[in-house]
mmCIF file of C-alpha atoms in Angstrom:
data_model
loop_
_atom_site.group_PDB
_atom_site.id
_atom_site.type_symbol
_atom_site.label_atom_id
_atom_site.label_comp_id
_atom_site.label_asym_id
_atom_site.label_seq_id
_atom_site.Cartn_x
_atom_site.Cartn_y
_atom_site.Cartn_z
ATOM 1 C CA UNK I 345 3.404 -4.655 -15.415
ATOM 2 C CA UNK I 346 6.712 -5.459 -13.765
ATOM 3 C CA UNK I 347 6.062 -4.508 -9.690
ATOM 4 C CA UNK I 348 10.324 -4.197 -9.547
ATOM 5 C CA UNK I 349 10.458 -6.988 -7.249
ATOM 6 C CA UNK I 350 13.609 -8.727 -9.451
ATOM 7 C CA UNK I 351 16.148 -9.568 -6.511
ATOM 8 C CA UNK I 352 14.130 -7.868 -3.639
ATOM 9 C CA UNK I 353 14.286 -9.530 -0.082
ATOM 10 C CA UNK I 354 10.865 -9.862 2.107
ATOM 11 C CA UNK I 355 11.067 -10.798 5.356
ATOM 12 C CA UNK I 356 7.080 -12.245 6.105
ATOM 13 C CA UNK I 357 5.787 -12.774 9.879
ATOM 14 C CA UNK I 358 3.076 -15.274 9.993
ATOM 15 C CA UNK I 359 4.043 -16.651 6.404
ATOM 16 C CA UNK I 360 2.478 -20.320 6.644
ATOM 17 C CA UNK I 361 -1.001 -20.155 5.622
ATOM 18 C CA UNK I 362 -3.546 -17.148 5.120
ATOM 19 C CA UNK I 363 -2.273 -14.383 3.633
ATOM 20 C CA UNK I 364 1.386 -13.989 4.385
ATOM 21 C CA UNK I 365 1.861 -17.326 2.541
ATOM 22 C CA UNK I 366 -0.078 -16.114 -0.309
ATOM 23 C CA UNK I 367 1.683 -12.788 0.024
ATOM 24 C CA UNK I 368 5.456 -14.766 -0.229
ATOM 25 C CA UNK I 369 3.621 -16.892 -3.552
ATOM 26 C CA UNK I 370 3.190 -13.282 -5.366
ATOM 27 C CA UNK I 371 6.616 -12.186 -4.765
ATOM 28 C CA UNK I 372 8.663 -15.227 -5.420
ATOM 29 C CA UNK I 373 6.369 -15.189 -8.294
ATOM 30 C CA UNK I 374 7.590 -11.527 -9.143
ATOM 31 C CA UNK I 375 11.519 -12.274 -8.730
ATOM 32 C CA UNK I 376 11.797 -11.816 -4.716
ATOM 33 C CA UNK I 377 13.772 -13.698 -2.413
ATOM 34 C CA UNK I 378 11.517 -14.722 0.668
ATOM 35 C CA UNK I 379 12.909 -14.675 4.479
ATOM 36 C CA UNK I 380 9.138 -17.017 5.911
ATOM 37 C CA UNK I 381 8.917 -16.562 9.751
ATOM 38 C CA UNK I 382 6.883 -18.572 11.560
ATOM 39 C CA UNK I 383 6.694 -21.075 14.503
ATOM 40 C CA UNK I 384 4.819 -23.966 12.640
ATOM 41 C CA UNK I 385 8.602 -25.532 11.286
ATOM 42 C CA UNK I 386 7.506 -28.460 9.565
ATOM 43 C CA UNK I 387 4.886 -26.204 7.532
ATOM 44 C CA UNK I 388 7.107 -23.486 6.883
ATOM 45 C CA UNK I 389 10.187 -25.588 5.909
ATOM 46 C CA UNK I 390 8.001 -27.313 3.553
ATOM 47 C CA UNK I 391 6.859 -23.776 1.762
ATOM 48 C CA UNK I 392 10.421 -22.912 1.795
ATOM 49 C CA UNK I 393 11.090 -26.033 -0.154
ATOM 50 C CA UNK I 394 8.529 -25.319 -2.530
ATOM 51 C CA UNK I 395 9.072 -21.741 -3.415
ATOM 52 C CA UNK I 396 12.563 -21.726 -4.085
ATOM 53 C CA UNK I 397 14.045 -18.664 -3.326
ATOM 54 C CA UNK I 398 12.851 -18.773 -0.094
ATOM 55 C CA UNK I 399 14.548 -19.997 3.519
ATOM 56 C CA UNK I 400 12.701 -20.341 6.584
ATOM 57 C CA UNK I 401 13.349 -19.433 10.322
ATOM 58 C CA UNK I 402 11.409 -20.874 13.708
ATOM 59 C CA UNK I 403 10.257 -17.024 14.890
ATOM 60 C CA UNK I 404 7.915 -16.755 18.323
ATOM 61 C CA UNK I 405 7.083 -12.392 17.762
ATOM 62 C CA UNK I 406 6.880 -12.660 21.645
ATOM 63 C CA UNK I 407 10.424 -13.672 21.627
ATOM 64 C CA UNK I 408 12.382 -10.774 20.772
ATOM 65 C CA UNK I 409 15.863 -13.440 20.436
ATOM 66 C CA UNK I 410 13.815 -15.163 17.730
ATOM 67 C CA UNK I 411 13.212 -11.992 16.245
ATOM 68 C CA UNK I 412 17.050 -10.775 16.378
ATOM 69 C CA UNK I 413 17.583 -14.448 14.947
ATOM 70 C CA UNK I 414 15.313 -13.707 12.394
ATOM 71 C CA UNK I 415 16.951 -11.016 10.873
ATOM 72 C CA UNK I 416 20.144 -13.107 11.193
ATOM 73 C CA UNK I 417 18.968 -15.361 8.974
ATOM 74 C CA UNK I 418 17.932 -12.945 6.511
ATOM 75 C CA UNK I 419 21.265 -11.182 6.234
ATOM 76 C CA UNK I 420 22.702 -14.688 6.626
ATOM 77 C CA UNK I 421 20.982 -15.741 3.594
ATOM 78 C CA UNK I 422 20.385 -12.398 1.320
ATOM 79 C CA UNK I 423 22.212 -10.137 2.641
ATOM 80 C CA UNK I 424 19.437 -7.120 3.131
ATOM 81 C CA UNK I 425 16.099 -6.739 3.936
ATOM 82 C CA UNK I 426 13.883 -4.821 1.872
ATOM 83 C CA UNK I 427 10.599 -5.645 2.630
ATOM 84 C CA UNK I 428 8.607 -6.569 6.180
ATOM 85 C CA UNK I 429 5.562 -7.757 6.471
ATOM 86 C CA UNK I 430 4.313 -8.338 9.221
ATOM 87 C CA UNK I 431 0.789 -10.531 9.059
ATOM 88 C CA UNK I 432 1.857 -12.821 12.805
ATOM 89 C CA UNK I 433 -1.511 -13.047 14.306
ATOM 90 C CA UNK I 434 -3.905 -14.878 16.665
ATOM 91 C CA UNK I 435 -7.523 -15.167 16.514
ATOM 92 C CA UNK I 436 -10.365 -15.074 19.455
ATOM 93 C CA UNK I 437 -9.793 -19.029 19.496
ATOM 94 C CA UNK I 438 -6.029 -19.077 20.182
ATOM 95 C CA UNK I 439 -7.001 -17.653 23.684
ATOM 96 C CA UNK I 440 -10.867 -18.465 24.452
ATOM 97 C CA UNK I 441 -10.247 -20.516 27.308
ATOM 98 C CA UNK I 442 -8.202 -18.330 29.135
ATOM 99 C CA UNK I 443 -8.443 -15.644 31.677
ATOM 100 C CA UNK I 444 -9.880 -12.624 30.381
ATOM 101 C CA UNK I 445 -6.352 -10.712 31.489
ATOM 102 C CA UNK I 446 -4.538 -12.571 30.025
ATOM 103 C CA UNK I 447 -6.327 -12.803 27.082
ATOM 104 C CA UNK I 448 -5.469 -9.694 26.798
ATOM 105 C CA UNK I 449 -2.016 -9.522 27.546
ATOM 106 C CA UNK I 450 -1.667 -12.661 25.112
ATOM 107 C CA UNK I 451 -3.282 -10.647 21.998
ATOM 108 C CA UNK I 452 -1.535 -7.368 22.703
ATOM 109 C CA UNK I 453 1.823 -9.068 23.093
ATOM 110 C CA UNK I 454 1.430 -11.091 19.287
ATOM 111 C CA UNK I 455 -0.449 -7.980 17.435
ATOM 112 C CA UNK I 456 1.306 -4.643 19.098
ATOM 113 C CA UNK I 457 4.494 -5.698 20.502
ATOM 114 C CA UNK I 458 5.938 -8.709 17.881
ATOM 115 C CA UNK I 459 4.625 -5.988 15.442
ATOM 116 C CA UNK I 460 7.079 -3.198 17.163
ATOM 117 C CA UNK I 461 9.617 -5.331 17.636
ATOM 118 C CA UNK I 462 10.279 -6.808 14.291
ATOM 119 C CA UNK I 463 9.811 -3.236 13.022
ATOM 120 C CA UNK I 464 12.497 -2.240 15.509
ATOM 121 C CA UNK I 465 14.853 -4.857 14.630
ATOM 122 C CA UNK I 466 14.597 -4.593 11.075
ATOM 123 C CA UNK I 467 14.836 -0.766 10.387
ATOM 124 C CA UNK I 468 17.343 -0.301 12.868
ATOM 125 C CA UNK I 469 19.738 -2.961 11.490
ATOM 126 C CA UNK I 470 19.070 -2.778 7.934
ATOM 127 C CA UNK I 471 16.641 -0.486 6.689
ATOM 128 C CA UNK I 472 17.721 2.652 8.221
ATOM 129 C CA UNK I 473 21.244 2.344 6.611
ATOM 130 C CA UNK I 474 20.752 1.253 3.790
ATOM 131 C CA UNK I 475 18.085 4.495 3.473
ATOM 132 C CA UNK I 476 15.341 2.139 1.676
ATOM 133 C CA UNK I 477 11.932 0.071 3.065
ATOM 134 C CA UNK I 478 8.363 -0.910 2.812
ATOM 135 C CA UNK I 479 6.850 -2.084 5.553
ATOM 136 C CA UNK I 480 3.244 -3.211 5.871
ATOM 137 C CA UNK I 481 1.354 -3.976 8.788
ATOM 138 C CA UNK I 482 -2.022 -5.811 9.287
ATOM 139 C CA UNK I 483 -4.493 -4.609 11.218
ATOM 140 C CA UNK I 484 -8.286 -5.135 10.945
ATOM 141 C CA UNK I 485 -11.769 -3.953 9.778
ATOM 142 C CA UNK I 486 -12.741 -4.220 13.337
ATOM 143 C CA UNK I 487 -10.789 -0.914 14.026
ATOM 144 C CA UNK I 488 -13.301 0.972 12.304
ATOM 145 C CA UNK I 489 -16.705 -1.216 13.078
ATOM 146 C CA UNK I 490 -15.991 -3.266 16.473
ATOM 147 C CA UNK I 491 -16.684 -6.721 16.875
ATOM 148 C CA UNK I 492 -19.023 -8.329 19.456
ATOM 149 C CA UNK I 493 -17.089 -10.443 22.374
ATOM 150 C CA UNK I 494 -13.907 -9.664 20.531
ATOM 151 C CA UNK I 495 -12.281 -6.469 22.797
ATOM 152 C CA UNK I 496 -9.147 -7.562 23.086
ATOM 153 C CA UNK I 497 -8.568 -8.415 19.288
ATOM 154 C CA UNK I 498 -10.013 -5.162 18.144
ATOM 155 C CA UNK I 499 -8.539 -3.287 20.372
ATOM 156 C CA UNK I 500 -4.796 -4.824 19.700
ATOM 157 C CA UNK I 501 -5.849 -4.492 15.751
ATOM 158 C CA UNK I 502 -6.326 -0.941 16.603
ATOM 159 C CA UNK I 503 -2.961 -0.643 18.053
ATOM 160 C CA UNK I 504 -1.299 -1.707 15.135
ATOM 161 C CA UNK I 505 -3.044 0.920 12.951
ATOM 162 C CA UNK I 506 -1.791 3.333 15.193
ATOM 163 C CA UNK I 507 1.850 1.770 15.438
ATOM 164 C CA UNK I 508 1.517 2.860 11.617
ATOM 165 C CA UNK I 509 0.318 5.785 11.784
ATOM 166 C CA UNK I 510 2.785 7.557 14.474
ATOM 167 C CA UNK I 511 5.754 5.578 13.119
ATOM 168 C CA UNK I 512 5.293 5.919 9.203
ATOM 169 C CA UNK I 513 6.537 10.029 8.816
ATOM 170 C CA UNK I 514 9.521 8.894 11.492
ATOM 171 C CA UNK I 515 10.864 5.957 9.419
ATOM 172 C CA UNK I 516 9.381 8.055 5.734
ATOM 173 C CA UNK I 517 12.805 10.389 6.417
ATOM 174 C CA UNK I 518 14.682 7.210 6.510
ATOM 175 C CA UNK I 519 13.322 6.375 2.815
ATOM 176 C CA UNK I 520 10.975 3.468 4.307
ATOM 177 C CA UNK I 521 7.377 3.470 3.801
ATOM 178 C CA UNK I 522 4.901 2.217 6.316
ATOM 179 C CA UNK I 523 1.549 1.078 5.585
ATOM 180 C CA UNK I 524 -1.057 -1.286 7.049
ATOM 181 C CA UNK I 525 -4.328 -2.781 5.769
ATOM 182 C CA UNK I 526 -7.575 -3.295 7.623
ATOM 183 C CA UNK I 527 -8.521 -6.710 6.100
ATOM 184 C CA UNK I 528 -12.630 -7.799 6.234
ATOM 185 C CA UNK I 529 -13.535 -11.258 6.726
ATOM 186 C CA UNK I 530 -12.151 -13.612 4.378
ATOM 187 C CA UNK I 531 -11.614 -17.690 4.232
ATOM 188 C CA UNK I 532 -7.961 -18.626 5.814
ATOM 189 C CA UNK I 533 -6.762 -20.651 8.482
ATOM 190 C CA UNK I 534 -7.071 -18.647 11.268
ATOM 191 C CA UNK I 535 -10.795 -17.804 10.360
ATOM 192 C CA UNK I 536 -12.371 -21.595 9.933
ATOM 193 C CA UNK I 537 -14.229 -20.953 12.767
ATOM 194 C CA UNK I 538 -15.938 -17.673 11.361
ATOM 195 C CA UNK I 539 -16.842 -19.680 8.200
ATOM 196 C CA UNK I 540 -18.219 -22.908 10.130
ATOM 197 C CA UNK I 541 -21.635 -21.539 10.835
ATOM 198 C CA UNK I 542 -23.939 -20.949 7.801
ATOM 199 C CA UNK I 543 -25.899 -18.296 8.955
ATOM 200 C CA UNK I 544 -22.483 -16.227 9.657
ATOM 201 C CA UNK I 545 -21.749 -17.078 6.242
ATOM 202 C CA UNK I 546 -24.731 -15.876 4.462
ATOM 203 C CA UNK I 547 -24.349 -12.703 6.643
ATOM 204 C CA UNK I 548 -20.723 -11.915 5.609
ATOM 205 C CA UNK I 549 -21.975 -12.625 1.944
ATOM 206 C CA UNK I 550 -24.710 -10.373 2.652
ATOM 207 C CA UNK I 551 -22.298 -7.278 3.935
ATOM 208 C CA UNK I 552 -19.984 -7.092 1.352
ATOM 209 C CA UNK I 553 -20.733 -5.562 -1.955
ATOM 210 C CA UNK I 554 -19.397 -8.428 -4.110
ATOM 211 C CA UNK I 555 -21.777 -11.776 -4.158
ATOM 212 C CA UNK I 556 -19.084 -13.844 -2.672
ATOM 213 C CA UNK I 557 -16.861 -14.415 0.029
ATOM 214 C CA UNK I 558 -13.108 -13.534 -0.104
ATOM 215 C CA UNK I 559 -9.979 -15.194 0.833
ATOM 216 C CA UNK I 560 -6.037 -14.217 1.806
ATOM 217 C CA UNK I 561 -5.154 -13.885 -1.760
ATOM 218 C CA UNK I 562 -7.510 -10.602 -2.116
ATOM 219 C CA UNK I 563 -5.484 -10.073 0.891
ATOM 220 C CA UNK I 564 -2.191 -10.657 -0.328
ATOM 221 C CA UNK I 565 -2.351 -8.406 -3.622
ATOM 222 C CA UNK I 566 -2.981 -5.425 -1.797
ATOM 223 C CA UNK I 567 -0.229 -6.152 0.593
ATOM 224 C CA UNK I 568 2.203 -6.623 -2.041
ATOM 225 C CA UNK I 569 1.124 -3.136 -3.761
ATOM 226 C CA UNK I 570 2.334 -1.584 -0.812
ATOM 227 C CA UNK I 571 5.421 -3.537 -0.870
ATOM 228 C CA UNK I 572 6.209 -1.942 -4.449
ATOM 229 C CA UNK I 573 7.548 1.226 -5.535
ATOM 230 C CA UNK I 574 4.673 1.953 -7.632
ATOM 231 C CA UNK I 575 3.285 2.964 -3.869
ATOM 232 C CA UNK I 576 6.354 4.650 -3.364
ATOM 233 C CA UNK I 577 3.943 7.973 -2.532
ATOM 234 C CA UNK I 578 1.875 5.968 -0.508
ATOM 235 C CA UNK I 579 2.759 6.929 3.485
ATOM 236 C CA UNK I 580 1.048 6.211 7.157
ATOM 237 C CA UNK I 581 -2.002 4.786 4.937
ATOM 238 C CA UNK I 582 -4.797 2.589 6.617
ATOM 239 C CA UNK I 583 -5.957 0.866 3.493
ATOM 240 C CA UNK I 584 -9.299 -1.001 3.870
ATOM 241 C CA UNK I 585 -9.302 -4.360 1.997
ATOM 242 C CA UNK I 586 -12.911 -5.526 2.956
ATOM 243 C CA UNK I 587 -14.968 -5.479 0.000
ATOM 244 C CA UNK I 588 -17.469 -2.533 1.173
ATOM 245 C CA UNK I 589 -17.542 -4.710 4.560
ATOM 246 C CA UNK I 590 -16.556 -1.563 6.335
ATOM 247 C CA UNK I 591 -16.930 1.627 4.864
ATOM 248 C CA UNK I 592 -14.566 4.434 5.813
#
């Protein structure tokens, strides 16, 4: 089934490793053109390298001049954005050993604002004009469950689902379509730590309906779904990517 990505331009926050770099794989794979933001350069220049049609730009979401430098780039390069995708992200471990305020400011500055920002940037530059865009945003399953010890992440996840949810109908008379998914627990990068204690293992396994343990690709396809016109009906939807993890 062709997905209509021939010639399409994603911009991807978060793109090296996990599921925004499986997420750029599928489209490059598909015929897109991939804008890969990140701020791990020798990573991401290396993807870049290996994908092809594919550049890559040095993009802190707290920094809202990396941001408006990111969608230089993008225009620089392809000339439009169609797609945004915005997976840039920190886990409980990016910010254990600091104070618990600013653990919080840290995870709501990544998750709600980089996540309004590049939305802001990129509709209001490009999208909005040119009348066309999908946007997805990732939130979590701990919107809808909670996670022990992990406040601040949940409650920035749960931000971002409602970031979706009050901007989607604004930006839907523009022609874009907004969308997040509420990912479970899956194997990637930023979740090594989750997956380093056997017991937490066997209970994952254990919680999901399928008899193993997901990673970002199972992710990714869903992500790039939304991205597609064949969701083109599909607006302000919180779609829950957890394998029966989380039922809602």
């Amino acid at each position: 089934m062709d997905l209509g990505f021939k010639d399409k331009v994603a911009v991807i926050t978060g793109a090296v490793g996990g599921m925004g770099e499986e997420a750029a794989r599928v489209l490059v794979a598909e015929g897109a053109k991939v804008v890969l933001a990140d701020i791990r350069d020798d990573l991401g220049q290396a993807l870049a390298d290996e994908l092809g049609d594919a550049v890559y730009v040095h993009v802190d979401v707290t920094d809202y001049a990396d941001i408006t430098q990111m969608v230089d780039r993008a225009l620089e390069a392809y000339g439009t954005i169609d797609i945004l995708i915005n997976t840039a992200g920190i886990g409980g471990s990016a910010v254990r050993n600091l104070p618990e305020q600013e653990q919080w400011d840290r995870m709501f500055a990544v998750h709600v604002r980089g996540t309004a920002a590049c939305i802001k940037e990129v509709t209001e530059r490009v999208m909005i004009p040119n009348g066309y865009g999908k946007i997805v945003n990732v939130a979590s399953l701990c919107n809808h469950s909670g996670a022990g010890g992990m406040s601040s992440y949940c409650a920035a996840k749960a931000a971002i689902t409602q970031l979706t949810l009050g901007g989607a109908r604004q930006l839907g008379k523009h022609g874009i379509n907004m969308n997040c998914v509420s990912p479970g627990n899956v194997r990637s990068p930023m979740t090594q730590w989750l997956f380093s204690d056997p017991a937490r293992v066997e209970q994952i396994k254990n919680d999901v309906v399928f008899d193993r343990i997901g990673d970002a690709r199972d992710i990714a396809f869903p992500i790039v779904f939304l991205c597609s016109d064949l969701a083109g009906w599909v607006v302000g939807a919180d779609l829950n990517v957890s394998a029966g993890q989380v039922i809602y």
